Each structure stands twice: as structure tokens, then as C-alpha cells.
Amino acid sequence: MESYDVVTLPAKKKYKARVRRIPVFVEHPKIIPVNDTLDAIGPISLQRITSKKDREEWKAYIQTYHYLGYKHPVGVHIGYFIVSEARKQKLGCLIFTASAAWTLAPRDELIGWDKKHRQKLLHLIISNNRFLIFPWVKVSNLASH
């Protein structure tokens, strides 16, 4: 329509794409190898990431040691450190996101959802976006625990 002089459009705005900073360690954490049994390092707890300092450290661990690196999650998400209570030591990282696929027939069939239930309850489904046990942690069955 603009080429036929029906309307005049404003000039295109040029936006510079936002570049996300790649998380890195300001100071690398002290690495203490763990080569023990689950009983020896337990109980295991999840420490929720709440402070900016923890969040930056958590991102740097994922970026440095996870094979996919860190990508800013889409939608609602929550991160955790996996912690050995006995050793007071971080063993890994987790992130859960609530950006579940809108329709996933096998999941919906397994759960027993029809379209109405899926629309009402989909926000309750989360997915494990990243799971990392640090490379220096060698504990049998830790991941499944």
C-alpha cells in the first residue's frame, strides 16, 4: 500500500539485539574431589538459588561444566544447588522450567488428560532443563537418588 501512496509508514526503527553476558567465575571455586558412597556424603539436599551471588555462581557452573552450557531459560524457572549436608559441599546443579510443551500426546494420554484438563492443569507440569553433577564428584547412584 505504501508503494501505491495509499499510506505513509514511519521509518524503520533499528534495534540492536541484546547480547546476554556469558556467565563466568569471577574467582574459581575451590575444587574438593568427592569419591565416596551415598551414605557417606548424605543426606543430600537441594539449596534453592535466591541471591544474585548464588545465581551468578550457579550460571557459571552450568556454563563451564554442562555439555550444553548455560542458556537463559524461557518462562518461569527455578534453580538449585545439590548439596552434601555431611560435607557442606556443592555437588551439582539443577534447573526446572515451567515451559512444558502445550500438546504432547503420549504425556497427555499417560496422565489421562483431555483438552479441557490440559488447558486447566498444564501450568503444573515442569521439565528438568539442566542437570549437572560436577565432574570431580564420583558417587555411585547420586544422580538417581
XYZ file of N, CA and C in Angstrom:
435
model
N 0.831 -1.182 0.000
C 0.000 0.000 0.000
C 0.877 1.247 0.000
N 2.025 1.152 0.662
C 2.916 2.300 0.670
C 3.459 2.583 -0.734
N 3.748 1.538 -1.503
C 4.291 1.730 -2.850
C 3.257 2.383 -3.792
N 1.974 2.301 -3.444
C 0.905 2.945 -4.243
C 0.465 4.283 -3.643
N 1.229 4.769 -2.659
C 0.950 6.050 -1.996
C -0.404 6.088 -1.302
N -0.871 4.918 -0.837
C -2.124 4.873 -0.089
C -1.867 5.247 1.367
N -0.747 4.760 1.915
C -0.364 5.090 3.285
C 1.111 5.454 3.308
N 1.478 6.196 4.328
C 2.888 6.520 4.528
C 3.304 5.935 5.872
N 4.268 5.058 5.809
C 4.738 4.393 7.024
C 5.917 5.145 7.618
N 6.038 5.115 8.939
C 7.213 5.753 9.561
C 8.479 4.969 9.196
N 9.613 5.619 9.341
C 10.893 4.965 9.037
C 11.094 3.767 9.975
N 11.751 2.742 9.447
C 12.015 1.552 10.254
C 12.925 1.905 11.416
N 12.605 1.369 12.574
C 13.472 1.563 13.731
C 14.514 0.465 13.721
N 15.718 0.834 14.058
C 16.791 -0.149 14.109
C 17.067 -0.475 15.570
N 16.949 -1.743 15.869
C 17.201 -2.207 17.226
C 18.456 -3.061 17.237
N 19.254 -2.831 18.217
C 20.436 -3.656 18.384
C 20.021 -4.843 19.248
N 20.299 -6.034 18.759
C 19.931 -7.238 19.503
C 20.662 -7.259 20.850
N 19.923 -7.601 21.882
C 20.501 -7.668 23.221
C 21.421 -8.888 23.299
N 22.624 -8.651 23.722
C 23.589 -9.730 23.858
C 23.684 -10.091 25.328
N 23.375 -11.337 25.615
C 23.451 -11.786 27.008
C 24.894 -12.104 27.352
N 25.280 -11.684 28.532
C 26.617 -11.940 29.028
C 26.771 -13.425 29.320
N 27.891 -13.995 28.902
C 28.155 -15.406 29.198
C 28.657 -15.492 30.632
N 27.990 -16.312 31.464
C 28.393 -16.389 32.859
C 29.782 -17.027 33.008
N 30.609 -16.393 33.810
C 31.940 -16.931 34.108
C 32.214 -16.741 35.598
N 33.143 -17.513 36.110
C 33.531 -17.367 37.508
C 34.408 -16.134 37.667
N 34.079 -15.297 38.651
C 34.938 -14.179 38.995
C 36.188 -14.762 39.660
N 35.948 -15.684 40.553
C 37.023 -16.421 41.218
C 36.602 -17.882 41.220
N 37.409 -18.738 40.620
C 37.044 -20.156 40.547
C 36.932 -20.745 41.943
N 35.861 -21.528 42.173
C 35.691 -22.133 43.497
C 36.742 -23.212 43.747
N 37.011 -23.427 45.000
C 37.958 -24.469 45.395
C 37.327 -25.827 45.085
N 38.042 -26.638 44.321
C 37.529 -27.963 43.937
C 38.064 -29.004 44.905
N 37.137 -29.672 45.587
C 37.481 -30.750 46.505
C 36.873 -32.026 45.930
N 37.710 -32.945 45.418
C 37.175 -34.171 44.835
C 36.352 -34.976 45.837
N 35.275 -35.562 45.344
C 34.408 -36.406 46.167
C 34.374 -37.776 45.512
N 34.887 -38.772 46.206
C 34.884 -40.146 45.717
C 34.477 -41.020 46.897
N 33.173 -41.122 47.113
C 32.668 -41.780 48.312
C 31.333 -42.448 48.011
N 30.727 -42.984 49.045
C 29.411 -43.607 48.885
C 28.326 -42.584 49.187
N 27.141 -42.899 48.755
C 25.987 -42.030 49.006
C 25.735 -41.887 50.504
N 25.872 -42.990 51.236
C 25.679 -42.946 52.692
C 26.687 -42.020 53.370
N 27.915 -42.015 52.874
C 28.967 -41.211 53.498
C 28.768 -39.712 53.290
N 28.188 -39.330 52.167
C 28.026 -37.891 51.905
C 26.630 -37.371 52.239
N 25.705 -38.287 52.541
C 24.318 -37.899 52.804
C 24.130 -37.282 54.162
N 22.988 -36.694 54.401
C 21.867 -36.537 53.472
C 22.169 -35.491 52.395
N 21.474 -35.651 51.283
C 21.596 -34.730 50.152
C 20.402 -33.789 50.181
N 20.660 -32.506 49.978
C 19.552 -31.546 49.952
C 19.663 -30.668 48.708
N 18.581 -29.975 48.412
C 18.562 -29.009 47.328
C 18.522 -27.620 47.940
N 19.470 -26.782 47.569
C 19.539 -25.405 48.057
C 19.048 -24.487 46.944
N 17.915 -23.868 47.174
C 17.311 -23.000 46.153
C 18.180 -21.775 45.914
N 18.296 -21.394 44.658
C 19.075 -20.208 44.288
C 18.200 -18.983 44.545
N 18.629 -18.150 45.486
C 17.827 -16.972 45.821
C 18.602 -15.667 45.681
N 19.896 -15.684 45.960
C 20.665 -14.438 45.911
C 21.317 -14.263 44.537
N 21.638 -13.036 44.209
C 22.291 -12.737 42.934
C 23.658 -13.412 42.870
N 24.378 -13.431 43.964
C 25.702 -14.066 44.017
C 25.589 -15.558 43.703
N 24.650 -16.234 44.362
C 24.444 -17.667 44.103
C 24.016 -17.912 42.664
N 23.135 -17.046 42.136
C 22.641 -17.203 40.771
C 23.789 -17.095 39.757
N 24.682 -16.129 39.964
C 25.815 -15.966 39.055
C 26.766 -17.156 39.146
N 27.005 -17.655 40.357
C 27.862 -18.826 40.540
C 27.226 -20.055 39.883
N 25.933 -20.216 40.093
C 25.180 -21.341 39.538
C 25.233 -21.322 38.007
N 25.014 -20.138 37.409
C 25.091 -19.994 35.950
C 26.489 -20.351 35.450
N 27.517 -19.897 36.171
C 28.897 -20.162 35.761
C 29.212 -21.654 35.820
N 28.719 -22.359 36.836
C 28.912 -23.816 36.901
C 28.281 -24.483 35.674
N 27.052 -24.104 35.360
C 26.357 -24.711 34.219
C 27.097 -24.383 32.921
N 27.483 -23.135 32.753
C 28.180 -22.720 31.533
C 29.506 -23.471 31.387
N 30.219 -23.651 32.485
C 31.548 -24.252 32.443
C 31.521 -25.770 32.329
N 30.605 -26.430 33.053
C 30.684 -27.887 33.172
C 29.552 -28.675 32.494
N 28.455 -28.035 32.108
C 27.382 -28.768 31.438
C 27.666 -28.792 29.944
N 27.453 -29.927 29.300
C 27.807 -30.063 27.890
C 27.004 -29.136 26.977
N 25.838 -28.652 27.408
C 25.060 -27.704 26.615
C 25.336 -26.254 27.007
N 26.063 -26.058 28.098
C 26.328 -24.707 28.574
C 25.076 -24.084 29.179
N 25.166 -22.803 29.498
C 24.030 -22.095 30.083
C 23.298 -21.332 28.996
N 22.016 -21.507 28.938
C 21.133 -20.717 28.077
C 20.050 -20.170 28.992
N 19.774 -18.878 28.867
C 18.743 -18.280 29.715
C 17.429 -19.016 29.480
N 16.837 -19.577 30.547
C 15.607 -20.352 30.370
C 14.418 -19.489 29.949
N 13.528 -20.089 29.186
C 12.320 -19.414 28.736
C 11.242 -19.630 29.788
N 10.556 -18.586 30.156
C 9.442 -18.715 31.094
C 9.890 -18.843 32.542
N 8.969 -19.308 33.342
C 9.200 -19.456 34.775
C 10.206 -20.581 35.001
N 11.178 -20.335 35.882
C 12.188 -21.346 36.159
C 12.689 -21.194 37.596
N 13.293 -22.268 38.081
C 13.857 -22.250 39.429
C 15.104 -23.122 39.426
N 16.158 -22.630 40.065
C 17.426 -23.344 40.093
C 17.794 -23.786 41.501
N 18.579 -24.838 41.575
C 19.025 -25.390 42.856
C 20.478 -25.824 42.757
N 21.172 -25.774 43.887
C 22.436 -26.480 44.056
C 22.114 -27.805 44.726
N 22.799 -28.866 44.322
C 22.717 -30.156 45.003
C 23.825 -30.116 46.053
N 23.466 -30.321 47.327
C 24.419 -30.120 48.418
C 24.520 -31.362 49.292
N 25.760 -31.701 49.650
C 26.006 -32.747 50.638
C 25.934 -32.094 52.008
N 24.957 -32.487 52.812
C 24.812 -31.909 54.151
C 25.987 -32.317 55.055
N 26.461 -33.567 54.922
C 27.559 -34.046 55.760
C 28.842 -33.265 55.489
N 29.107 -32.974 54.234
C 30.344 -32.277 53.856
C 30.164 -30.773 53.708
N 28.924 -30.303 53.709
C 28.641 -28.880 53.451
C 29.305 -28.459 52.138
N 29.089 -29.289 51.095
C 29.748 -29.086 49.814
C 28.746 -29.211 48.674
N 28.889 -28.333 47.681
C 28.041 -28.388 46.492
C 28.514 -29.529 45.605
N 27.530 -30.317 45.117
C 27.837 -31.473 44.280
C 27.356 -31.300 42.843
N 26.434 -30.370 42.629
C 25.892 -30.187 41.289
C 24.829 -29.107 41.245
N 24.143 -29.033 40.101
C 23.122 -28.011 39.860
C 21.915 -28.619 39.149
N 20.761 -28.029 39.387
C 19.512 -28.400 38.713
C 18.781 -27.132 38.304
N 18.044 -27.212 37.222
C 17.111 -26.145 36.881
C 15.833 -26.783 36.350
N 14.717 -26.310 36.860
C 13.406 -26.758 36.402
C 12.710 -25.584 35.740
N 12.041 -25.856 34.620
C 11.300 -24.808 33.931
C 9.842 -25.227 33.791
N 8.976 -24.225 33.709
C 7.542 -24.491 33.576
C 7.082 -24.237 32.151
N 7.992 -24.345 31.208
C 7.615 -24.116 29.812
C 7.356 -25.454 29.129
N 6.453 -26.205 29.701
C 6.123 -27.531 29.152
C 5.450 -27.394 27.797
N 5.644 -28.401 26.971
C 5.022 -28.405 25.644
C 3.499 -28.337 25.782
N 2.865 -27.503 24.963
C 1.418 -27.318 25.057
C 0.691 -28.624 24.787
N 1.067 -29.316 23.746
C 0.452 -30.617 23.478
C 1.546 -31.647 23.283
N 1.430 -32.696 24.004
C 2.360 -33.809 23.918
C 1.507 -35.054 24.112
N 1.041 -35.604 23.010
C 0.041 -36.679 23.046
C 0.411 -37.831 23.977
N 1.635 -38.387 23.938
C 1.944 -39.505 24.838
C 1.827 -39.131 26.320
N 2.283 -37.921 26.667
C 2.171 -37.466 28.057
C 0.709 -37.327 28.450
N -0.056 -36.650 27.604
C -1.466 -36.415 27.909
C -2.227 -37.727 28.040
N -1.900 -38.690 27.187
C -2.552 -39.996 27.238
C -2.177 -40.733 28.522
N -0.886 -40.690 28.883
C -0.419 -41.354 30.110
C -1.106 -40.763 31.343
N -1.201 -39.450 31.390
C -1.825 -38.772 32.532
C -3.337 -38.949 32.524
N -3.908 -39.126 31.321
C -5.359 -39.256 31.210
C -6.043 -37.923 30.967
N -5.324 -36.970 30.368
C -5.869 -35.644 30.125
C -6.616 -35.583 28.805
N -7.730 -34.878 28.833
C -8.361 -34.480 27.583
C -8.004 -33.001 27.386
N -8.503 -32.372 26.345
C -8.136 -30.985 26.033
C -8.481 -30.030 27.183
N -9.638 -30.227 27.793
C -10.082 -29.353 28.891
C -9.135 -29.445 30.086
N -8.762 -30.674 30.466
C -7.864 -30.854 31.606
C -6.473 -30.281 31.313
N -5.984 -30.499 30.099
C -4.659 -29.994 29.736
C -4.615 -28.477 29.863
N -5.630 -27.793 29.336
C -5.654 -26.337 29.402
C -5.707 -25.847 30.848
N -6.418 -26.576 31.692
C -6.580 -26.166 33.086
C -5.343 -26.469 33.936
N -4.615 -27.555 33.632
C -3.569 -28.031 34.524
C -2.149 -27.981 33.962
N -1.961 -27.535 32.746
C -0.635 -27.558 32.133
C 0.400 -26.771 32.937
N -0.018 -25.714 33.610
C 0.926 -24.906 34.380
C 1.558 -25.678 35.536
N 1.017 -26.848 35.861
C 1.570 -27.666 36.948
C 2.682 -28.596 36.469
N 2.899 -28.675 35.164
C 3.925 -29.545 34.599
C 5.240 -28.770 34.515
N 6.303 -29.381 35.016
C 7.627 -28.771 34.901
C 8.548 -29.732 34.165
N 9.616 -29.188 33.639
C 10.608 -30.042 32.988
C 11.982 -29.739 33.564
N 12.809 -30.762 33.566
C 14.175 -30.625 34.051
C 15.012 -30.099 32.892
N 15.348 -28.823 32.944
C 16.038 -28.158 31.847
C 17.534 -28.473 31.825
N 18.170 -28.468 32.972
C 19.588 -28.800 33.093
C 19.788 -29.599 34.376
N 20.648 -30.609 34.287
C 21.009 -31.434 35.443
C 22.504 -31.660 35.355
N 23.229 -31.266 36.385
C 24.678 -31.351 36.360
C 25.202 -31.863 37.692
N 25.968 -32.922 37.624
C 26.785 -33.340 38.768
C 28.202 -32.985 38.376
N 28.901 -32.268 39.235
C 30.222 -31.775 38.893
C 31.167 -32.920 38.537
N 32.085 -32.695 37.596
C 32.971 -33.759 37.115
C 33.872 -34.354 38.203
N 34.131 -33.632 39.254
C 35.002 -34.134 40.320
C 34.232 -34.908 41.392
N 32.924 -35.071 41.181
C 32.080 -35.826 42.133
C 31.843 -37.220 41.568
N 32.375 -38.215 42.249
C 32.228 -39.622 41.831
C 31.535 -40.375 42.958
N 30.195 -40.400 42.903
C 29.379 -41.063 43.917
C 28.360 -41.945 43.192
N 28.460 -43.251 43.407
C 27.532 -44.169 42.754
C 26.098 -43.864 43.164
N 25.203 -43.859 42.205
C 23.757 -43.672 42.396
C 23.347 -42.261 42.839
N 24.250 -41.307 42.799
C 23.891 -39.948 43.218
C 22.821 -39.355 42.302
N 22.965 -39.513 41.010
C 22.001 -38.922 40.065
C 20.600 -39.483 40.273
N 20.479 -40.781 40.462
C 19.151 -41.361 40.631
C 18.588 -41.089 42.023
N 19.449 -40.808 42.975
C 18.982 -40.504 44.337
C 18.303 -39.147 44.337
